Coordinates of C-alpha atoms in Angstrom, one line a residue:
Chain L
D1 CA 0.0 0.0 0.0
A2 CA 1.2 3.5 -0.7
G3 CA 1.9 5.7 2.2
V4 CA 0.8 9.3 2.8
T5 CA 1.6 11.3 -0.3
Q6 CA 1.9 15.1 -0.5
S7 CA 2.3 17.5 -3.3
P8 CA 4.1 19.5 -4.4
T9 CA 7.4 18.5 -2.9
H10 CA 8.8 22.0 -2.9
L11 CA 7.2 25.4 -3.5
I12 CA 8.5 28.9 -3.7
K13 CA 6.0 31.8 -3.2
T14 CA 6.2 35.5 -2.7
R15 CA 4.9 37.4 0.3
G16 CA 1.2 38.1 0.0
Q17 CA 0.5 35.2 -2.3
Q18 CA -1.7 32.3 -1.5
V19 CA -0.7 28.6 -1.6
T20 CA -2.5 25.3 -1.6
L21 CA -0.9 22.1 -0.4
R22 CA -2.3 18.7 -1.0
C23 CA -2.3 15.4 0.9
S24 CA -3.6 11.9 0.1
P25 CA -3.9 9.6 3.1
I26 CA -3.2 6.0 3.3
S27 CA -6.1 4.0 1.8
G28 CA -8.7 3.3 4.5
H29 CA -7.6 6.2 6.7
K30 CA -10.3 8.7 7.3
S31 CA -8.5 11.3 9.4
V32 CA -5.9 13.8 8.2
S33 CA -3.9 16.2 10.2
W34 CA -1.6 19.0 9.1
Y35 CA 1.5 20.3 10.8
Q36 CA 4.0 23.1 10.3
Q37 CA 7.6 22.4 11.0
V38 CA 9.9 25.4 11.0
L39 CA 13.6 24.6 10.6
G40 CA 15.1 23.5 13.8
Q41 CA 11.8 23.1 15.6
G42 CA 9.3 20.3 16.2
P43 CA 6.1 20.0 14.2
Q44 CA 3.3 22.3 15.3
F45 CA -0.3 21.1 15.0
I46 CA -2.5 23.1 12.6
F47 CA -5.6 21.1 11.9
Q48 CA -7.2 17.7 12.1
Y49 CA -10.0 16.6 9.9
Y50 CA -12.2 13.5 10.1
E51 CA -14.9 12.6 7.7
K52 CA -14.7 16.1 6.2
E53 CA -15.3 17.8 9.5
E54 CA -12.7 19.8 11.4
R55 CA -12.0 18.0 14.7
G56 CA -9.1 20.0 16.0
R57 CA -7.3 23.3 15.4
G58 CA -4.0 24.5 16.7
N59 CA -2.9 28.1 17.4
F60 CA -2.7 29.4 13.9
P61 CA -4.2 32.5 12.4
D62 CA -7.3 32.5 10.2
R63 CA -5.0 32.8 7.1
F64 CA -4.6 29.1 7.5
S65 CA -7.6 26.9 6.4
A66 CA -8.1 23.4 5.3
R67 CA -10.7 21.0 4.0
Q68 CA -11.2 17.3 3.4
F69 CA -12.8 15.8 0.4
P70 CA -15.1 12.7 0.1
N71 CA -12.1 10.6 -0.8
Y72 CA -10.5 11.7 2.4
S73 CA -7.7 13.7 0.7
S74 CA -7.1 17.1 2.1
E75 CA -5.9 20.5 1.1
L76 CA -4.2 23.1 3.3
N77 CA -4.6 26.7 2.2
V78 CA -2.5 29.6 3.4
N79 CA -3.5 33.2 2.4
A80 CA -1.4 36.4 2.5
L81 CA 1.8 34.5 2.9
L82 CA 4.4 35.9 5.3
L83 CA 8.1 35.2 5.4
G84 CA 7.5 33.3 8.7
D85 CA 5.3 30.8 6.9
S86 CA 8.4 29.3 5.3
A87 CA 8.5 25.8 6.7
L88 CA 8.0 22.1 6.0
Y89 CA 4.3 21.3 6.0
L90 CA 3.5 17.7 7.1
C91 CA 0.4 15.7 6.6
A92 CA -0.5 12.7 8.7
S93 CA -3.3 10.2 8.4
T94 CA -4.8 7.8 10.9
T95 CA -7.6 5.3 11.0
A96 CA -10.9 6.3 12.7
N97 CA -10.0 5.5 16.3
S98 CA -6.3 5.3 16.3
Y99 CA -3.8 7.8 17.6
E100 CA -1.0 6.3 15.5
Q101 CA -0.3 8.8 12.8
Y102 CA 1.5 8.1 9.6
F103 CA 3.3 11.0 8.2
G104 CA 4.0 12.0 4.6
P105 CA 7.3 13.4 3.4
G106 CA 6.1 16.9 3.6
T107 CA 6.0 20.0 1.3
R108 CA 8.8 22.5 1.7
L109 CA 7.4 26.0 1.3
T110 CA 9.7 28.9 0.9
V111 CA 8.3 32.4 1.0
T112 CA 10.5 35.2 -0.4
Chain T
A1 CA -1.0 24.5 29.0
Q2 CA 0.1 21.4 27.2
S3 CA 3.8 21.2 26.3
V4 CA 6.6 18.9 25.7
T5 CA 10.2 19.6 26.7
Q6 CA 13.2 17.8 25.3
P7 CA 16.1 19.3 27.3
D8 CA 18.9 18.0 25.1
I9 CA 19.1 19.8 21.7
H10 CA 22.0 17.6 20.5
I11 CA 23.6 14.4 21.7
T12 CA 26.6 12.6 20.5
V13 CA 27.2 8.9 21.3
S14 CA 29.7 6.3 20.1
E15 CA 28.4 3.4 18.1
G16 CA 27.6 0.5 20.4
A17 CA 27.1 2.8 23.4
S18 CA 23.8 3.1 25.2
L19 CA 21.4 6.0 24.6
E20 CA 18.8 7.9 26.6
L21 CA 16.9 10.8 25.3
R22 CA 14.9 12.8 27.7
C23 CA 11.3 14.0 27.4
N24 CA 9.1 15.8 29.9
Y25 CA 5.6 16.8 29.3
S26 CA 2.9 19.0 30.8
Y27 CA -0.6 17.9 30.2
G28 CA -3.8 18.3 32.2
A29 CA -5.2 14.9 31.7
T30 CA -3.9 11.3 31.0
P31 CA -1.5 11.8 28.2
Y32 CA -0.9 9.6 25.2
L33 CA 2.8 9.7 24.5
F34 CA 4.9 9.0 21.4
W35 CA 8.4 9.0 20.1
Y36 CA 9.1 9.7 16.5
V37 CA 12.3 9.7 14.4
Q38 CA 13.0 12.0 11.5
S39 CA 15.9 11.3 9.1
P40 CA 17.1 14.1 6.8
G41 CA 14.6 14.7 4.0
Q42 CA 12.2 12.1 5.5
G43 CA 8.9 12.3 7.2
L44 CA 8.3 11.3 10.7
Q45 CA 8.3 7.6 11.7
L46 CA 6.7 6.3 14.8
L47 CA 9.1 4.5 17.1
L48 CA 6.7 3.7 20.0
K49 CA 3.7 4.8 21.9
Y50 CA 2.2 4.7 25.3
F51 CA -1.5 4.8 26.0
S52 CA -1.9 2.8 29.3
G53 CA -0.8 -0.3 31.1
D54 CA 2.8 -1.4 31.4
T55 CA 4.9 1.7 31.7
L56 CA 7.8 0.2 29.8
V57 CA 7.0 0.1 26.2
Q58 CA 8.9 -1.5 23.4
G59 CA 9.2 -0.1 19.9
I60 CA 10.8 -0.6 16.6
K61 CA 14.5 -0.7 15.9
G62 CA 15.3 -1.8 19.4
F63 CA 14.0 1.3 21.2
E64 CA 12.1 1.3 24.4
A65 CA 10.6 4.1 26.6
E66 CA 9.5 4.3 30.2
F67 CA 6.5 6.4 31.3
K68 CA 7.0 7.9 34.8
R69 CA 3.9 9.7 35.8
S70 CA 5.5 11.1 39.0
Q71 CA 8.2 12.8 37.0
S72 CA 6.0 13.6 34.0
S73 CA 8.7 11.9 31.8
F74 CA 8.8 9.5 28.9
N75 CA 12.5 8.9 28.2
L76 CA 13.6 7.0 25.2
R77 CA 16.4 4.4 25.5
K78 CA 18.4 2.0 23.4
P79 CA 21.0 -0.3 24.8
S80 CA 23.4 -0.2 21.8
V81 CA 23.3 2.5 19.2
H82 CA 23.9 1.9 15.5
W83 CA 25.3 4.4 13.1
S84 CA 22.0 4.3 11.3
D85 CA 20.2 5.7 14.4
A86 CA 21.6 9.1 13.6
A87 CA 18.6 11.3 13.1
E88 CA 16.3 13.8 14.8
Y89 CA 14.1 12.4 17.6
F90 CA 10.8 14.0 18.7
C91 CA 8.7 13.3 21.7
A92 CA 5.0 14.1 21.4
V93 CA 1.9 14.1 23.6
G94 CA -1.6 13.6 22.3
S95 CA -5.1 14.2 23.7
I96 CA -7.4 11.3 24.5
T97 CA -9.8 12.7 22.0
G98 CA -7.1 12.5 19.4
N99 CA -7.7 16.0 18.1
Q100 CA -4.7 17.7 19.6
F101 CA -1.0 16.8 19.3
Y102 CA 2.1 18.5 20.7
F103 CA 5.7 17.8 19.7
G104 CA 8.8 18.7 21.5
T105 CA 11.6 20.7 19.8
G106 CA 13.6 17.5 19.1
T107 CA 16.9 16.0 19.9
S108 CA 19.5 15.6 17.2
L109 CA 21.5 12.4 17.6
T110 CA 25.0 12.0 16.1
V111 CA 26.7 8.6 16.2
I112 CA 30.4 8.5 16.0
P113 CA 32.4 5.3 15.0

């Protein structure tokens, strides 16, 4: 089975632009979470979605939003990009009642 | 407030030596605890987890961790380190409801021959 996949692998954007990152969970996994990992730091929780509903939200501004589709894939959107949004964005998927998260390789976002 | 502290930013050990990585957490309820490893350019891989029961848990790659409620700690150990263990290690705590997850800042492990 394929693992969690994320696209694109790398992305360069300019301040003020908007970006959309994509994640496909492991087949059979209905929950997707998003994390931001700034260089030299641990991942910070952004969102968790289950069955297309937001189940959890971290301490991020409203510029960050996400959604989950009927096939359980997910998108993370960030508006009005700031230099500080430069980071590795990780997606993780789990089964319905499991806390064991499987992480994708991430999308490296650079904001210039 | 929930938080995870990994006091050691960087650790260097000789191959074959034992390893202990420290993790302390602050959490208002019964925590679910995890250790992950991240190799350069790779995603996070789960090493082991603790939900309840036996406080000494075994994981993959020969790692184990011990949950000590009185010390709010969940330290990771390995009796004999291999060169391939060089990586970044993250401790994390999750909520019972599964909708919140907090990582520490990580410990970078270097293994010398």
